[in-house]
Amino acid sequence: MKYIIANWKIKLAPVEEIRLAKKIIELAVDQGKVKVSINPSFLSLWSIAQILENTPFYVGAQNCFWVDNGAYTGEISPEHLKSVGCHYVLIGHSERRSNLGESSTMINKKIRCAIDNGLVPILCVGENDDERRSGSKDHIIRREIEMALQNVNIVGTQKLLIAYEPIWAIGTGQPATVQESVYMHKVIRQTLVDLLPDETAKNNAFILYGGSVDSANVSDFLRAESVDGVLVGTASVDYKQFAKILEIANNI
Ligand code: 13P
């Protein structure tokens, strides 16, 4: 099974997001091979959840808070996300870590609350260009995962997705090579084996690649055995690119 997660960020206006969602539901999804989540902006999430209902497409959020209800002005409750049909939630995206100062403690609390509500967290990790050049990327990624997963219990059929998104590859048109992503996926898998019970690390955790994925390179990533899917930004708001990505994923 390969995951295709579309992170629309706030690249489109809500009316454009709704228009795109209505076109996307006409696309074929081989549900035996691919799981697809559309993660729109919050203003259109509920409407899009309704549009995607009874289709093979899932809805995801781009963030959540770590408490379900209460006096938390402006926050997004994981319980409310679940109640409107949301399935996945991105947590710890590098754009939030850098623009909003999202800390590893916050990320850890968000993951725990998302799991408590039966959402599937997609934990985003990745090194910046300096960390890459200084050779510290393995350490950085390992540390991000260790901190994010403190006291996280994954039981039963609960899933955890980890997206390796090198910061230097996001929105630059310069993706990591498949070899680089496969190498880092092995580091991540080993980290998970060290942190989680063996069966959980093997059966409940999936590792994606993100950063300048498009219709021209997606097949190389999806063909790599250790890559369980892709997290797509820019190309996911371009209908033609996204349709092609899905077609390729259906045929891997
Ligand atoms: P791009 O596909 O635009 O590089 O964005 C990747 C990303 O940040 C997905 O979360």
Coordinates of C-alpha atoms and ligand atoms in Angstrom, one line a residue:
M1 CA 0.0 0.0 0.0
K2 CA 1.3 3.4 -0.9
Y3 CA 0.1 6.7 0.6
I4 CA -0.4 9.8 -1.4
I5 CA -0.9 12.8 1.0
A6 CA -1.8 16.1 -0.7
N7 CA -0.8 19.1 1.5
W8 CA -2.5 22.1 0.0
K9 CA -1.1 24.5 2.6
I10 CA -2.9 27.8 1.9
K11 CA -1.9 27.9 -1.8
L12 CA -5.5 28.1 -3.0
A13 CA -8.5 30.2 -1.9
P14 CA -11.3 28.1 -0.3
V15 CA -13.5 28.4 -3.4
E16 CA -10.7 27.1 -5.5
E17 CA -10.0 24.3 -3.1
I18 CA -13.7 23.2 -3.3
R19 CA -13.6 23.4 -7.1
L20 CA -10.4 21.2 -7.1
A21 CA -11.8 18.7 -4.7
K22 CA -14.9 18.3 -6.9
K23 CA -12.6 17.5 -9.9
I24 CA -10.4 15.2 -7.9
I25 CA -13.2 12.9 -6.8
E26 CA -13.7 11.9 -10.4
L27 CA -10.2 10.4 -10.5
A28 CA -9.7 6.7 -10.2
V29 CA -8.1 5.3 -7.1
D30 CA -7.1 1.6 -6.9
Q31 CA -7.9 1.1 -3.2
G32 CA -6.0 -2.1 -3.0
K33 CA -2.8 -0.2 -3.8
V34 CA -3.2 3.4 -2.8
K35 CA -4.6 5.5 0.1
V36 CA -5.1 9.2 -0.8
S37 CA -5.6 12.0 1.7
I38 CA -6.5 15.6 0.7
N39 CA -5.3 18.0 3.4
P40 CA -6.9 21.4 2.5
S41 CA -6.8 24.6 4.5
F42 CA -8.9 24.8 7.6
L43 CA -11.5 27.1 6.1
S44 CA -12.6 24.5 3.6
L45 CA -11.8 21.3 5.5
W46 CA -15.4 20.6 6.6
S47 CA -16.9 21.3 3.1
I48 CA -14.3 19.2 1.5
A49 CA -14.9 16.4 4.0
Q50 CA -18.5 16.4 2.8
I51 CA -17.4 16.4 -0.9
L52 CA -15.1 13.4 -0.3
E53 CA -17.6 11.4 1.7
N54 CA -18.4 8.0 0.1
T55 CA -15.4 8.4 -2.3
P56 CA -12.1 6.6 -2.0
F57 CA -10.4 9.9 -0.8
Y58 CA -9.7 10.6 2.8
V59 CA -9.5 14.1 4.4
G60 CA -6.6 15.3 6.5
A61 CA -5.8 18.4 8.5
Q62 CA -2.5 20.3 8.3
N63 CA -2.2 20.8 12.1
C64 CA -4.1 20.3 15.3
F65 CA -4.0 21.4 19.0
W66 CA -3.3 19.1 21.9
V67 CA -6.5 19.6 23.9
D68 CA -10.0 18.6 22.7
N69 CA -12.2 21.4 24.2
G70 CA -11.9 24.5 26.3
A71 CA -10.6 28.1 26.4
Y72 CA -8.0 27.9 23.6
T73 CA -8.7 30.8 21.3
G74 CA -8.0 30.1 17.7
E75 CA -7.0 26.5 18.1
I76 CA -8.1 23.4 16.2
S77 CA -9.5 20.5 18.4
P78 CA -8.5 17.0 17.3
E79 CA -11.9 15.8 18.6
H80 CA -13.6 18.3 16.4
L81 CA -11.5 17.3 13.4
K82 CA -12.5 13.7 14.0
S83 CA -16.2 14.7 14.3
V84 CA -16.2 16.3 10.8
G85 CA -14.7 13.2 9.2
C86 CA -11.1 14.0 9.3
H87 CA -8.8 10.9 9.2
Y88 CA -5.2 12.2 9.0
V89 CA -3.4 15.1 10.5
L90 CA 0.0 16.6 9.7
I91 CA 2.0 17.3 12.8
G92 CA 5.3 19.2 13.1
H93 CA 5.6 20.4 9.5
S94 CA 8.9 22.3 9.2
E95 CA 6.9 25.4 8.1
R96 CA 5.2 25.4 11.4
R97 CA 8.4 24.6 13.3
S98 CA 10.1 27.6 11.7
N99 CA 7.3 30.2 11.3
L100 CA 5.4 29.5 14.6
G101 CA 8.2 28.2 16.8
E102 CA 6.4 24.8 17.2
S103 CA 8.6 22.9 19.7
S104 CA 9.2 19.2 20.1
T105 CA 7.2 19.3 23.3
M106 CA 4.1 20.8 21.5
I107 CA 4.6 18.2 18.7
N108 CA 4.7 15.4 21.2
K109 CA 1.5 16.6 22.9
K110 CA -0.3 17.0 19.5
I111 CA 0.6 13.5 18.5
R112 CA -0.7 12.0 21.7
C113 CA -3.9 13.9 21.5
A114 CA -4.4 13.0 17.8
I115 CA -3.9 9.3 18.6
D116 CA -6.3 9.5 21.5
N117 CA -8.9 10.7 19.1
G118 CA -8.3 8.0 16.6
L119 CA -6.7 10.3 14.0
V120 CA -3.6 9.1 12.1
P121 CA -0.8 11.5 12.8
I122 CA 1.7 12.3 10.0
L123 CA 4.8 13.4 11.8
C124 CA 7.0 15.5 9.6
V125 CA 10.8 15.5 10.2
G126 CA 13.7 16.8 8.1
E127 CA 17.1 18.5 8.3
N128 CA 17.9 22.0 6.9
D129 CA 20.7 22.6 4.5
D130 CA 23.3 23.4 7.1
E131 CA 22.6 20.3 9.0
R132 CA 22.8 18.3 5.8
R133 CA 26.2 19.8 4.9
S134 CA 27.6 19.3 8.4
G135 CA 26.7 15.6 8.3
S136 CA 24.4 15.8 11.3
K137 CA 21.2 14.8 9.6
D138 CA 20.9 11.3 11.0
H139 CA 21.3 12.6 14.5
I140 CA 18.8 15.5 13.8
I141 CA 16.1 13.2 12.4
R142 CA 16.6 10.6 15.1
R143 CA 16.3 13.2 17.8
E144 CA 13.1 14.7 16.2
I145 CA 11.4 11.3 16.2
E146 CA 12.5 10.4 19.8
M147 CA 11.2 13.7 21.2
A148 CA 7.9 13.5 19.2
L149 CA 7.2 9.9 20.3
Q150 CA 7.8 10.2 24.0
N151 CA 5.1 8.3 25.9
V152 CA 3.2 7.6 22.6
N153 CA 1.3 4.4 22.7
I154 CA 0.2 2.8 19.4
V155 CA -2.1 0.0 20.0
G156 CA -4.4 -2.2 17.9
T157 CA -4.9 -1.0 14.3
Q158 CA -3.8 2.6 15.1
K159 CA -1.3 3.9 12.5
L160 CA 1.6 6.3 12.6
L161 CA 3.0 7.9 9.5
I162 CA 6.3 9.7 9.4
A163 CA 7.2 12.0 6.5
Y164 CA 10.8 12.6 5.8
E165 CA 10.8 16.1 4.3
P166 CA 14.3 17.6 4.0
I167 CA 13.7 21.3 4.4
W168 CA 16.1 22.1 1.5
A169 CA 13.9 20.1 -0.8
I170 CA 10.5 21.7 0.1
G171 CA 9.2 24.0 -2.6
T172 CA 12.6 24.2 -4.3
G173 CA 12.2 21.9 -7.3
Q174 CA 15.2 20.1 -5.9
P175 CA 14.0 16.8 -4.4
A176 CA 16.3 14.4 -2.5
T177 CA 17.5 11.6 -4.7
V178 CA 15.8 8.3 -4.2
Q179 CA 19.0 6.9 -2.7
E180 CA 19.1 9.7 -0.2
S181 CA 15.5 9.2 0.8
V182 CA 15.9 5.4 1.0
Y183 CA 19.0 5.9 3.3
M184 CA 17.0 8.2 5.6
H185 CA 14.0 5.9 5.6
K186 CA 16.3 3.1 6.9
V187 CA 17.5 5.5 9.7
I188 CA 13.9 6.3 10.5
R189 CA 12.9 2.6 10.5
Q190 CA 15.8 1.7 12.8
T191 CA 14.8 4.6 15.2
L192 CA 11.2 3.3 15.3
V193 CA 12.5 -0.3 16.0
D194 CA 14.5 1.1 18.9
L195 CA 11.6 3.2 20.3
L196 CA 8.5 1.0 19.7
P197 CA 7.6 -2.6 20.3
D198 CA 8.9 -4.7 17.3
E199 CA 5.5 -5.6 15.9
T200 CA 4.3 -1.9 16.1
A201 CA 7.4 -0.6 14.4
K202 CA 6.9 -3.2 11.6
N203 CA 3.2 -3.2 11.1
N204 CA 1.8 0.1 12.3
A205 CA 4.4 2.7 11.2
F206 CA 4.8 3.9 7.6
I207 CA 7.5 6.2 6.2
L208 CA 6.8 8.7 3.4
Y209 CA 9.0 11.1 1.4
G210 CA 8.2 14.7 0.8
G211 CA 9.9 17.7 -0.9
S212 CA 9.5 18.7 -4.6
V213 CA 7.6 15.5 -5.5
D214 CA 5.9 15.8 -8.9
S215 CA 4.5 13.7 -11.7
A216 CA 8.0 13.3 -13.2
N217 CA 9.7 11.9 -10.2
V218 CA 7.0 10.3 -8.2
S219 CA 7.3 6.9 -9.8
D220 CA 11.0 6.6 -8.7
F221 CA 10.0 7.3 -5.1
L222 CA 7.1 5.0 -5.1
R223 CA 9.0 2.1 -6.6
A224 CA 11.5 2.2 -3.7
E225 CA 10.4 -0.6 -1.3
S226 CA 11.2 1.4 1.8
V227 CA 9.2 4.4 0.7
D228 CA 5.6 3.9 1.8
G229 CA 4.3 6.9 0.0
V230 CA 4.7 10.6 -0.7
L231 CA 3.7 13.9 0.8
V232 CA 3.1 16.4 -2.0
G233 CA 2.8 20.2 -1.8
T234 CA 3.0 22.3 -4.9
A235 CA 2.2 19.5 -7.4
S236 CA -0.9 18.5 -5.4
V237 CA -2.7 21.8 -6.1
D238 CA -2.1 21.4 -9.8
Y239 CA -4.9 19.2 -11.1
K240 CA -3.0 17.8 -14.1
Q241 CA 0.0 17.0 -12.0
F242 CA -2.0 15.4 -9.3
A243 CA -4.1 13.3 -11.7
K244 CA -0.9 12.0 -13.2
I245 CA 0.6 11.2 -9.8
L246 CA -2.5 9.2 -8.9
E247 CA -2.5 7.4 -12.2
I248 CA 1.2 6.5 -11.7
A249 CA 0.5 5.3 -8.1
N250 CA -2.4 3.2 -9.3
N251 CA -0.1 1.4 -11.6
I252 CA 2.9 0.8 -9.4
Ligands
13P1 P1 6.5 20.8 -2.1 O1 5.9 19.5 -2.7 O2 5.9 22.0 -2.7 O3 8.0 20.7 -2.1 O4 6.1 20.7 -0.6 C1 6.4 19.6 0.2 C2 5.7 19.8 1.5 O5 6.0 20.6 2.3 C3 4.6 18.9 1.8 O6 4.2 18.9 3.1

